[in-house]
Coordinates of C-alpha atoms in Angstrom, one line a residue:
X3 CA -0.2 0.1 0.0
X4 CA 1.1 3.6 -0.7
X5 CA 2.3 5.9 2.4
X6 CA -0.1 8.6 3.9
X7 CA -0.4 11.7 2.1
X8 CA -1.2 15.3 4.0
X9 CA -3.7 18.1 1.4
X10 CA -3.9 21.6 1.8
X11 CA -7.8 21.8 2.3
X12 CA -8.0 25.8 3.1
X13 CA -6.2 28.8 4.0
X14 CA -8.4 31.4 6.1
X15 CA -8.0 33.9 9.0
X16 CA -4.4 33.1 9.2
X17 CA -4.9 29.5 9.6
X18 CA -4.5 26.3 7.6
X19 CA -6.7 23.7 7.3
X20 CA -5.0 20.4 6.3
X21 CA -6.6 16.6 5.7
X22 CA -4.2 13.7 6.2
X23 CA -5.2 10.6 4.1
X24 CA -2.9 7.3 5.4
X25 CA -4.6 3.6 3.7
X26 CA -4.5 1.3 6.3
X27 CA -5.8 -2.1 4.8
X28 CA -6.5 -2.9 1.7
X29 CA -9.6 -5.7 1.2
X30 CA -9.8 -7.2 -2.2
X31 CA -12.2 -9.4 -1.6
X32 CA -14.4 -7.0 -0.4
X33 CA -13.3 -4.0 -3.1
X34 CA -12.6 -2.4 0.0
X35 CA -9.8 0.1 1.5
X36 CA -9.9 1.3 5.0
X37 CA -8.8 4.8 5.2
X38 CA -7.2 6.9 8.3
X39 CA -8.6 10.7 8.4
X40 CA -7.1 13.4 10.2
X41 CA -7.8 17.2 10.2
X42 CA -5.0 19.7 11.2
X43 CA -5.0 23.1 12.0
X44 CA -2.0 25.5 12.4
X45 CA -3.1 28.4 14.3
X46 CA -1.5 32.1 13.5
X47 CA -4.4 34.5 14.5
X48 CA -3.1 36.1 17.2
X49 CA -5.6 34.2 19.5
X50 CA -7.2 31.0 20.4
X51 CA -10.2 29.6 19.0
X52 CA -12.6 26.6 19.3
X53 CA -14.7 25.0 17.2
X54 CA -18.3 24.8 17.1
X55 CA -20.5 21.5 17.7
X56 CA -21.5 21.4 14.2
X57 CA -18.4 20.6 13.0
X58 CA -17.9 17.3 10.8
X59 CA -15.0 15.3 9.3
X60 CA -15.9 12.3 6.6
X61 CA -16.8 11.1 3.4
X62 CA -19.3 12.2 0.8
X63 CA -21.8 9.8 -1.1
X64 CA -19.2 8.1 -3.2
X65 CA -19.4 4.8 -5.5
X66 CA -22.9 3.9 -4.6
X67 CA -21.9 4.4 -0.9
X68 CA -24.0 7.2 1.5
X69 CA -22.4 9.7 2.9
X70 CA -20.8 9.1 6.4
X71 CA -19.8 12.4 8.8
X72 CA -18.1 12.3 11.9
X73 CA -18.8 15.5 13.8
X74 CA -16.7 17.0 16.8
X75 CA -16.3 19.9 18.6
X76 CA -12.5 20.8 18.9
X77 CA -10.8 22.5 22.7
X78 CA -9.1 25.8 22.2
X79 CA -6.5 25.7 19.8
X80 CA -3.3 28.0 21.1
X81 CA -1.7 30.6 19.3
X82 CA 1.0 29.5 17.0
X83 CA 0.4 25.5 17.5
X84 CA -0.4 22.5 14.9
X85 CA -3.1 21.3 16.3
X86 CA -5.7 17.9 15.2
X87 CA -8.5 18.5 15.2
X88 CA -9.7 15.1 14.5
X89 CA -9.4 11.9 13.5
X90 CA -11.6 8.8 12.0
X91 CA -11.4 5.5 10.0
X92 CA -13.4 5.0 6.8
X93 CA -14.0 2.2 4.9
X94 CA -13.9 3.1 0.9
X95 CA -15.8 0.8 -2.2
X96 CA -13.6 1.0 -5.2
X97 CA -15.5 0.4 -8.7
X98 CA -15.4 -2.8 -10.3
X99 CA -12.1 -2.9 -11.7
X100 CA -10.7 -1.9 -8.7
X101 CA -10.1 2.0 -9.3
X102 CA -11.0 4.4 -7.0
X103 CA -10.7 8.0 -8.4
X104 CA -11.6 11.2 -7.0
X105 CA -12.7 9.7 -3.6
X106 CA -14.4 13.2 -2.2
X107 CA -13.2 13.7 1.6
X108 CA -15.5 16.4 3.1
X109 CA -15.3 18.7 6.0
X110 CA -16.7 21.2 7.9
X111 CA -16.0 23.4 10.7
X112 CA -17.2 26.6 12.8
X113 CA -14.0 28.6 14.0
X114 CA -15.2 30.8 17.3
X115 CA -12.4 33.1 17.0
X116 CA -14.7 35.4 19.3
X117 CA -18.1 34.5 17.0
X118 CA -18.6 31.6 14.6
X119 CA -17.0 31.7 11.3
X120 CA -18.5 28.6 9.4
X121 CA -16.0 26.9 6.9
X122 CA -16.1 23.8 5.1
X123 CA -14.3 22.0 1.8
X124 CA -13.9 18.9 -0.5
X125 CA -10.5 17.6 -1.0
X126 CA -10.2 14.7 -3.9
X127 CA -8.0 11.8 -3.7
X128 CA -6.9 9.0 -5.9
X129 CA -6.4 5.8 -3.6
X130 CA -4.7 2.7 -5.1
X131 CA -6.2 0.4 -7.5
X132 CA -6.5 -3.0 -6.0
X133 CA -4.9 -6.0 -6.8
X134 CA -7.8 -8.0 -8.2
X135 CA -6.1 -10.2 -10.6
X136 CA -6.0 -13.7 -10.0
X137 CA -2.8 -15.6 -9.9
X138 CA -2.8 -19.4 -11.7
X139 CA -0.5 -22.4 -10.5
X140 CA -0.6 -25.6 -12.0
X141 CA -0.8 -29.1 -10.4
X142 CA 2.3 -30.4 -11.8
X143 CA 5.8 -28.8 -13.3
X144 CA 5.8 -31.6 -16.3
X145 CA 3.2 -33.3 -17.7
X146 CA 3.3 -35.4 -21.1
X147 CA 1.0 -35.1 -23.5
X148 CA -2.3 -37.1 -23.3
X149 CA -2.4 -36.8 -19.4
X150 CA -3.8 -34.2 -17.3
X151 CA -2.7 -31.1 -15.4
X152 CA -4.6 -28.8 -13.3
X153 CA -4.7 -25.1 -13.8
X154 CA -5.5 -23.6 -10.4
X155 CA -6.8 -19.6 -10.6
X156 CA -6.9 -18.7 -6.8
X157 CA -9.3 -15.9 -7.5
X158 CA -9.5 -13.0 -5.1
X159 CA -13.0 -13.3 -5.1
X160 CA -14.9 -16.3 -6.1
X161 CA -17.5 -14.7 -8.4
X162 CA -14.7 -14.3 -10.8
X163 CA -14.6 -15.8 -14.1
X164 CA -11.4 -16.4 -16.0
X165 CA -10.2 -17.3 -19.3
X166 CA -7.4 -19.7 -20.1
X167 CA -5.1 -19.7 -22.9
X168 CA -1.5 -21.2 -23.6
X169 CA 1.6 -20.9 -25.5
X170 CA 3.8 -23.1 -26.9
X171 CA 6.6 -22.8 -29.2
X172 CA 5.4 -21.2 -32.3
X173 CA 1.8 -22.2 -31.8
X174 CA -1.0 -21.3 -29.3
X175 CA -4.7 -21.4 -28.4
X176 CA -7.5 -21.1 -25.6
X177 CA -7.5 -23.8 -23.2
X178 CA -10.9 -22.6 -21.7
X179 CA -13.4 -19.9 -21.4
X180 CA -15.9 -18.7 -18.4
X181 CA -13.4 -20.9 -15.7
X182 CA -13.9 -20.5 -12.2
X183 CA -11.7 -21.1 -9.2
X184 CA -9.7 -24.1 -11.9
X185 CA -9.9 -26.3 -14.6
X186 CA -8.6 -29.8 -15.7
X187 CA -6.5 -30.0 -19.2
X188 CA -5.8 -32.8 -20.7
X189 CA -2.8 -32.0 -23.3
X190 CA -4.0 -32.4 -26.2
X191 CA -1.7 -34.7 -28.9
X192 CA -1.8 -31.9 -31.0
X193 CA 0.9 -29.8 -29.2
X194 CA 3.4 -32.4 -30.6
X195 CA 3.3 -30.6 -33.6
X196 CA 4.7 -27.6 -32.1
X197 CA 7.8 -29.4 -30.8
X198 CA 9.2 -31.4 -33.7
X199 CA 12.7 -31.3 -32.6
X200 CA 12.2 -31.3 -29.0
X201 CA 11.3 -33.9 -26.2
X202 CA 9.9 -31.2 -23.9
X203 CA 9.4 -28.0 -24.1
X204 CA 7.9 -24.7 -22.1
X205 CA 4.2 -24.0 -22.3
X206 CA 3.0 -20.5 -20.8
X207 CA -0.4 -20.3 -19.4
X208 CA -2.2 -17.3 -19.4
X209 CA -5.3 -16.6 -17.2
X210 CA -7.1 -13.1 -18.0
X211 CA -9.2 -11.9 -14.6
X212 CA -13.0 -10.8 -15.0
X213 CA -15.2 -9.3 -12.9
X214 CA -18.4 -9.8 -14.6
X215 CA -17.8 -8.1 -18.3
X216 CA -14.6 -6.1 -17.2
X217 CA -11.3 -7.7 -17.8
X218 CA -9.2 -7.1 -14.9
X219 CA -5.8 -8.3 -16.4
X220 CA -3.7 -11.3 -16.8
X221 CA -1.0 -13.3 -15.1
X222 CA 0.7 -16.4 -16.0
X223 CA 2.9 -19.6 -15.0
X224 CA 4.7 -22.2 -17.0
X225 CA 5.0 -25.5 -16.8
X226 CA 6.8 -27.9 -19.2
X227 CA 5.0 -30.3 -21.7
X228 CA 7.0 -33.8 -22.3
X229 CA 6.2 -36.2 -25.4
X230 CA 5.9 -38.6 -23.3
X231 CA 3.9 -41.9 -24.5
X232 CA 2.4 -39.9 -27.1
X233 CA 5.7 -39.3 -28.7
X234 CA 6.9 -43.0 -28.7
X235 CA 8.3 -44.6 -32.2
X236 CA 5.4 -47.4 -33.1
X237 CA 6.5 -49.8 -35.8
X238 CA 4.4 -53.2 -37.5
X239 CA 5.7 -56.7 -37.2
X240 CA 8.3 -57.1 -39.9
X241 CA 9.7 -53.5 -39.9
X242 CA 13.1 -54.8 -39.9
X243 CA 14.8 -58.2 -40.6
X244 CA 17.8 -59.3 -40.1
X245 CA 19.7 -61.7 -42.0
X246 CA 23.2 -63.4 -42.6
X247 CA 25.2 -62.4 -45.4
X248 CA 28.8 -63.1 -46.9
X249 CA 31.3 -62.3 -49.8
X250 CA 32.2 -66.1 -50.2
X251 CA 29.1 -66.8 -52.5
X252 CA 29.4 -70.7 -50.9
X253 CA 28.3 -69.2 -47.4
X254 CA 26.2 -66.6 -49.0
X255 CA 24.1 -69.4 -50.4
X256 CA 23.9 -71.7 -47.6
X257 CA 22.2 -68.6 -45.8
X258 CA 23.2 -69.4 -42.3
X259 CA 25.6 -67.5 -40.3
X260 CA 28.9 -68.9 -40.6
X261 CA 31.7 -68.1 -38.0
X262 CA 34.8 -65.7 -39.4
X263 CA 32.8 -65.5 -42.8
X264 CA 29.2 -64.3 -42.4
X265 CA 28.0 -60.5 -42.0
X266 CA 24.8 -59.6 -40.4
X267 CA 22.8 -57.1 -43.0
X268 CA 19.7 -55.8 -42.5
X269 CA 16.5 -54.4 -44.5
X270 CA 14.1 -51.6 -43.3
X271 CA 10.3 -51.4 -44.4
X272 CA 9.8 -47.6 -43.5
X273 CA 6.0 -48.0 -44.3
X274 CA 5.7 -49.5 -41.2
X275 CA 7.5 -47.4 -38.4
X276 CA 5.1 -44.5 -37.4
X277 CA 6.3 -41.5 -35.9
X278 CA 4.5 -39.2 -33.5
X279 CA 3.1 -36.0 -34.8
X280 CA 5.5 -33.6 -36.1
X281 CA 8.3 -35.8 -35.6
X282 CA 10.7 -36.8 -38.7
X283 CA 13.0 -39.5 -39.5
X284 CA 16.4 -38.6 -38.4
X285 CA 18.0 -42.4 -38.9
X286 CA 18.4 -45.5 -38.8
X287 CA 21.4 -47.5 -37.7
X288 CA 22.8 -51.2 -36.5
X289 CA 24.7 -51.6 -33.5
X290 CA 27.1 -54.9 -33.1
X291 CA 29.8 -55.7 -31.1
X292 CA 30.2 -51.9 -30.1
X293 CA 29.9 -51.0 -33.9
X294 CA 27.9 -48.8 -35.4
X295 CA 26.7 -49.2 -38.9
X296 CA 24.8 -47.2 -40.9
X297 CA 22.5 -47.7 -44.8
X298 CA 22.9 -50.2 -46.2
X299 CA 23.4 -52.1 -42.5
X300 CA 26.1 -54.4 -43.3
X301 CA 28.5 -55.1 -40.4
X302 CA 31.9 -56.8 -40.9
X303 CA 32.1 -61.1 -40.6
X304 CA 30.7 -62.1 -37.4
X305 CA 33.3 -64.0 -35.2
X306 CA 32.8 -66.4 -32.3
X307 CA 30.6 -69.4 -31.7
X308 CA 28.1 -67.5 -29.1
X309 CA 24.9 -65.3 -29.6
X310 CA 25.2 -62.2 -31.0
X311 CA 22.5 -59.8 -31.1
X312 CA 22.2 -56.7 -33.4
X313 CA 20.1 -53.8 -32.4
X314 CA 18.3 -51.8 -34.5
X315 CA 17.7 -48.4 -33.5
X316 CA 15.4 -45.8 -35.3
X317 CA 15.4 -41.9 -34.1
X318 CA 13.4 -39.5 -34.4
X319 CA 14.1 -35.6 -34.9
X320 CA 13.1 -35.4 -31.0
X321 CA 15.9 -37.6 -30.1
X322 CA 13.4 -40.6 -29.3
X323 CA 14.3 -44.1 -30.4
X324 CA 13.0 -47.2 -31.1
X325 CA 15.3 -50.1 -30.3
X326 CA 15.3 -54.1 -31.2
X327 CA 17.6 -56.6 -30.9
X328 CA 17.9 -59.5 -33.6
X329 CA 19.6 -62.6 -32.0
X330 CA 21.6 -65.2 -34.1
X331 CA 24.7 -67.7 -33.4
X332 CA 27.1 -68.7 -35.8
X333 CA 27.9 -72.3 -36.9
X334 CA 31.1 -73.0 -36.2
X335 CA 34.1 -73.8 -38.6
X336 CA 37.7 -74.8 -39.2
X337 CA 40.0 -74.9 -42.1
X338 CA 40.0 -78.8 -43.2
X339 CA 42.5 -81.0 -42.3
X340 CA 43.9 -84.4 -43.2
X341 CA 44.9 -86.5 -40.0
X342 CA 47.1 -90.1 -40.0
X343 CA 48.0 -89.5 -43.2
X344 CA 50.7 -92.0 -45.0
X345 CA 51.8 -91.8 -49.0
X346 CA 54.7 -94.0 -50.3
X347 CA 56.1 -96.1 -53.6
X348 CA 54.3 -99.1 -53.7
X349 CA 53.3 -102.5 -55.8
X350 CA 49.7 -103.0 -56.8
X351 CA 49.5 -105.2 -53.6
X352 CA 49.6 -101.8 -51.4
X353 CA 53.1 -103.3 -50.2
X354 CA 55.9 -100.6 -49.9
X355 CA 58.0 -101.2 -52.7
X356 CA 61.0 -99.1 -53.9
X357 CA 60.6 -100.2 -57.4
X358 CA 56.6 -99.8 -57.2
X359 CA 54.7 -98.1 -60.0
X360 CA 51.9 -97.1 -57.5
X361 CA 51.4 -94.4 -54.7
X362 CA 49.6 -95.6 -51.5
X363 CA 47.8 -93.4 -49.5
X364 CA 46.0 -93.8 -46.5
X365 CA 44.5 -90.4 -44.7
X366 CA 41.2 -89.4 -42.6
X367 CA 39.9 -86.1 -43.8
X368 CA 38.8 -83.8 -41.3
X369 CA 35.9 -80.7 -42.0
X370 CA 33.8 -78.6 -40.1
X371 CA 30.3 -79.9 -41.3
X372 CA 28.7 -76.5 -40.8
X373 CA 25.1 -77.8 -39.9
X374 CA 25.2 -80.3 -42.9
X375 CA 26.3 -77.8 -45.1
X376 CA 29.7 -78.2 -45.9
X377 CA 32.1 -80.7 -47.9
X378 CA 35.4 -82.0 -48.6
X379 CA 37.6 -83.4 -51.6
X380 CA 40.7 -85.2 -51.1
X381 CA 42.9 -85.3 -54.4
X382 CA 46.7 -86.6 -55.2
X383 CA 48.9 -84.9 -57.1
X384 CA 52.0 -85.6 -58.8
X385 CA 54.9 -83.4 -59.7
X386 CA 58.1 -84.6 -61.1
X387 CA 61.4 -83.9 -58.7
X388 CA 62.2 -80.5 -60.1
X389 CA 58.5 -79.6 -59.8
X390 CA 56.8 -80.1 -63.2
X391 CA 52.8 -80.9 -62.9
X392 CA 52.3 -84.6 -64.0
X393 CA 48.9 -85.9 -62.9
X394 CA 46.4 -85.6 -60.3
X395 CA 43.7 -88.1 -59.2
X396 CA 41.0 -87.9 -56.2
X397 CA 41.2 -89.9 -53.6
X398 CA 38.4 -91.8 -52.5
X399 CA 39.6 -94.0 -50.0
X400 CA 42.6 -95.7 -48.8
X401 CA 44.5 -97.7 -51.6
X402 CA 46.7 -97.4 -54.5
X403 CA 46.2 -94.8 -57.2
X404 CA 48.4 -93.8 -60.6
X405 CA 50.3 -96.8 -61.5
X406 CA 52.4 -95.2 -64.0
X407 CA 56.0 -93.8 -61.4
X408 CA 59.1 -95.1 -63.3
X409 CA 61.7 -96.5 -60.1
X410 CA 64.0 -94.6 -61.7
X411 CA 63.1 -91.1 -60.8
X412 CA 62.1 -89.8 -58.0
X413 CA 58.5 -87.7 -57.9
X414 CA 57.2 -85.5 -55.5
X415 CA 53.3 -86.4 -53.9
X416 CA 50.8 -83.8 -52.7
X417 CA 47.9 -84.9 -50.8
X418 CA 45.4 -82.0 -50.6
X419 CA 42.1 -81.5 -48.6
X420 CA 39.9 -79.0 -50.5
X421 CA 36.4 -77.8 -48.7
X422 CA 33.3 -76.4 -50.0
X423 CA 34.4 -72.8 -49.0
X424 CA 37.4 -73.3 -51.2
X425 CA 39.9 -73.6 -48.3
X426 CA 42.8 -76.0 -48.4
X427 CA 45.2 -78.0 -46.4
X428 CA 48.3 -80.2 -47.7
X429 CA 50.5 -82.6 -46.9
X430 CA 54.0 -83.0 -49.3
X431 CA 55.8 -86.3 -49.5
X432 CA 59.3 -87.1 -51.4
X433 CA 59.3 -90.6 -54.0
X434 CA 62.6 -91.7 -54.0
X435 CA 63.5 -93.7 -56.5
X436 CA 65.0 -97.0 -56.5
X437 CA 68.3 -96.3 -56.5
X438 CA 69.2 -92.6 -56.3
X439 CA 72.0 -91.1 -58.2
X440 CA 71.4 -87.4 -58.3
X441 CA 68.5 -85.5 -57.3
X442 CA 67.2 -81.8 -57.7
X443 CA 65.2 -80.9 -54.8
X444 CA 61.6 -79.2 -55.7
X445 CA 62.6 -75.3 -56.8
X446 CA 66.2 -75.8 -57.6
X447 CA 67.4 -74.0 -54.5
X448 CA 69.1 -78.0 -53.6
X449 CA 70.2 -81.1 -54.7
X450 CA 71.6 -84.3 -53.5
X451 CA 74.1 -87.3 -54.6
X452 CA 73.1 -90.9 -53.4
X453 CA 69.8 -89.7 -51.8
X454 CA 66.9 -87.6 -52.0
X455 CA 67.5 -83.4 -52.1
X456 CA 65.7 -82.2 -49.2
X457 CA 67.7 -79.2 -47.7
X458 CA 67.9 -75.8 -49.4
X459 CA 71.3 -74.3 -50.1
X460 CA 72.9 -77.0 -50.2
X461 CA 74.5 -79.8 -51.9
X462 CA 74.0 -82.7 -49.9
X463 CA 76.7 -85.9 -50.4
X464 CA 75.6 -89.0 -49.0
X465 CA 78.3 -90.9 -49.9
X466 CA 81.0 -91.3 -47.2
X467 CA 84.0 -91.0 -50.1
X468 CA 84.9 -88.1 -52.2
X469 CA 87.7 -88.0 -55.4
X470 CA 89.1 -85.4 -56.9
X471 CA 91.4 -85.5 -59.5
X472 CA 91.6 -89.4 -59.7
X473 CA 92.8 -89.0 -56.0
X474 CA 90.9 -89.8 -53.0
X475 CA 90.4 -86.9 -50.6
X476 CA 91.5 -88.6 -47.0
X477 CA 89.9 -85.8 -44.7
X478 CA 88.1 -82.2 -45.3
X479 CA 86.6 -79.6 -43.2
X480 CA 82.9 -79.6 -42.4
X481 CA 83.0 -76.2 -40.4
X482 CA 85.3 -73.2 -39.7
X483 CA 84.6 -70.1 -37.6
X484 CA 86.3 -67.7 -35.1
X485 CA 85.3 -67.2 -31.5
X486 CA 87.2 -64.5 -29.3
X487 CA 91.1 -64.7 -30.0
X488 CA 90.4 -68.1 -31.8
X489 CA 90.1 -69.6 -35.2
X490 CA 89.4 -72.8 -35.6
X491 CA 88.5 -75.6 -38.1
X492 CA 86.4 -79.1 -37.4
X493 CA 87.8 -82.1 -39.5
X494 CA 85.1 -84.4 -41.2
X495 CA 87.6 -87.3 -39.8
X496 CA 86.6 -85.7 -36.3
X497 CA 89.8 -84.0 -35.6
X498 CA 89.7 -80.2 -34.7
X499 CA 92.1 -77.4 -33.8
X500 CA 92.6 -73.8 -33.2
X501 CA 94.9 -71.4 -32.6
X502 CA 95.4 -67.7 -31.5
X503 CA 97.2 -64.9 -29.7
X504 CA 96.8 -64.4 -25.5
X505 CA 98.4 -60.6 -24.8
X506 CA 98.3 -59.1 -21.2
X507 CA 100.2 -57.8 -18.3
X508 CA 101.1 -59.5 -15.3
X509 CA 103.8 -58.6 -12.3
X510 CA 106.2 -61.0 -10.9
X511 CA 105.1 -62.2 -7.7
X512 CA 107.8 -64.8 -6.1
X513 CA 111.3 -65.6 -7.2
X514 CA 113.3 -68.9 -7.7
X515 CA 116.6 -69.0 -7.2
X516 CA 118.4 -65.4 -9.0
X517 CA 114.7 -65.6 -11.2
X518 CA 111.6 -64.0 -10.6
X519 CA 108.2 -66.1 -11.9
X520 CA 104.4 -64.6 -11.9
X521 CA 101.1 -66.7 -11.0
X522 CA 99.4 -69.1 -13.8
X523 CA 97.9 -67.9 -17.1
X524 CA 94.8 -69.6 -18.7
X525 CA 92.0 -69.0 -20.9
X526 CA 88.7 -70.9 -22.5
X527 CA 88.7 -73.0 -25.5
X528 CA 86.9 -72.0 -28.2
X529 CA 84.8 -75.0 -28.2
X530 CA 85.0 -78.4 -25.8
X531 CA 87.0 -80.9 -27.1
X532 CA 86.1 -84.7 -26.6
X533 CA 89.3 -85.1 -24.9
X534 CA 91.9 -82.7 -23.1
X535 CA 93.6 -81.7 -26.8
X536 CA 97.4 -81.0 -27.0
X537 CA 98.4 -77.8 -26.5
X538 CA 101.4 -75.4 -27.8
X539 CA 102.5 -72.3 -26.5
X540 CA 105.4 -70.0 -27.5
X541 CA 106.8 -66.8 -26.2
X542 CA 107.1 -63.4 -28.7
X543 CA 108.8 -60.9 -27.1
X544 CA 109.0 -58.3 -29.0
X545 CA 110.3 -55.7 -26.9
X546 CA 110.4 -54.7 -22.6
X547 CA 111.3 -57.1 -20.5
X548 CA 112.3 -60.6 -21.8
X549 CA 110.7 -64.0 -20.0
X550 CA 110.3 -67.5 -20.8
X551 CA 107.1 -69.7 -20.4
X552 CA 107.3 -72.3 -17.7
X553 CA 105.5 -75.5 -17.9
X554 CA 101.6 -75.7 -17.9
X555 CA 99.7 -77.8 -15.7
X556 CA 96.3 -78.9 -15.3
X557 CA 95.8 -80.6 -19.2
X558 CA 93.3 -82.5 -18.6
X559 CA 90.6 -79.8 -19.2
X560 CA 88.4 -80.3 -22.1
X561 CA 87.6 -76.4 -22.2
X562 CA 90.2 -74.3 -21.4
X563 CA 94.0 -74.3 -21.5
X564 CA 96.6 -75.7 -19.3
X565 CA 98.2 -72.6 -16.5
X566 CA 101.2 -71.2 -17.9
X567 CA 103.6 -69.3 -15.6
X568 CA 106.3 -66.9 -17.0
X569 CA 110.1 -66.8 -16.0
X570 CA 112.1 -63.5 -15.8
X571 CA 115.6 -62.6 -14.7
X572 CA 114.3 -59.5 -12.9
X573 CA 111.3 -58.4 -11.1
X574 CA 108.6 -56.2 -12.3
X575 CA 105.9 -56.2 -14.7
X576 CA 105.7 -58.1 -18.1
X577 CA 103.8 -57.2 -21.1
X578 CA 103.0 -60.6 -22.5
X579 CA 102.4 -62.0 -26.3
X580 CA 101.8 -65.6 -26.2
X581 CA 101.2 -67.5 -29.7
X582 CA 98.8 -70.4 -28.6
X583 CA 97.6 -73.9 -30.3
X584 CA 95.6 -76.6 -29.8
X585 CA 94.7 -80.2 -31.1
X586 CA 92.4 -83.0 -30.6
X587 CA 88.9 -84.6 -31.5
X588 CA 85.5 -82.5 -31.5
X589 CA 84.0 -86.7 -32.3

């Protein structure tokens, strides 16, 4: 409420009359305001005065209410005083719209200043308009489409009526007319059209208050409209099909998921997808094993013989989604193989025969059945020792094949299994001739005399003697090398030899008569001899102190040289240089 205010009502005979108006209480429900009125006089007459009994302070007839006056007889007013003549409380009735303009405050005073002098007047006052506008509230802050929210108007007076309207996004409309204290509003599905990209939005409710036909004003409240169940995506049966596919034409034709070969693929019938009003389709994705795939919805090959679930997800423009899982289990698959396979040169009776013209084959094919879809074929290929293809037969069981082998030639046989997927596994066999003189290894990267060639980058001589220029080679190195200080050779006959130079410094540690000796010196051999080798040592005195090598001991070691000591005429440091040689057996 506003504060009190003083109004100068009259200035007469050196006195001034003031009317003080102060709102005490507003009563919107009764359309009234209670006023406190005061009448004050400032006396400058130069003498005291009193008021007669017919004096009054009050309210003239206003807004349908009769005049109300309060009479008084005031005591003497001394010179130079401000004198409260009269104060009263009066109730003012406002207009229907809550206004109170030019309210007439009337007063009359019979001044007795030696004789009675009547004086009177009216002060017009504008009162603060009463707040009669209802304050709407809602029963819930979140309300899904299709559910009900109660709008309470909370009117100042029960006789007030209201018009309720709403705005949401770029749309709006009337909720209800002639509403009293409240209204239950079921959120219509049409509001979904105002939220094409949001799953919820703020709705503003405007409540306009009427006193009869007079609109007192409007207030608003807000709540959040949610898409809710009305915004869900619905699908008809058969909207999506998830099925196996494969880059392998054979697997693709089987129509089953094969471990490591099949992928999951999907087709979608969009006519069976139903979005809520206002929504548009954003995307459809497939999720499998943590990976997301978009149209045309083809995954990577699926591995693992266990249940896999492909999730098909529809998402609309509001971000609302619908997900359905399609579960499948791939059938196990492994590459084919041959178990207990045997292949050798034989006679017609199947018995092993170095001069036979046949090959005997025995094996068990192993392959994955793949739900009865897979099959396998075993073949036997025949190649020359040099690698040229000669012939191929299908292996139908244990038995003899070909019958065209020449006892004087070597061959290579390849036993191979191939399954329906085109995967293979094979075993290769060398079929030697009856008597081998020379054989070139398959691929030409090796050869052998006196037997089959099996080792790459090698000329293999199977015989025990080697003759060059008409002379038999008595012995020859089979392995040479260097290790540390040593250079060494191993001979075909079993002999082994090594030689090297050992250098270092050592100080004499004892006297032997008139000479001085050192502690022992020894070093590891480059390899372990079969027995202790015979070792030789010589000193190479190239400068400095002269010395001799003393006799060694500990000569039974197969892995180290004997222990040697050095002898010199004078004490001190010796910078030695020893030439070592060892000869023994390595096999």
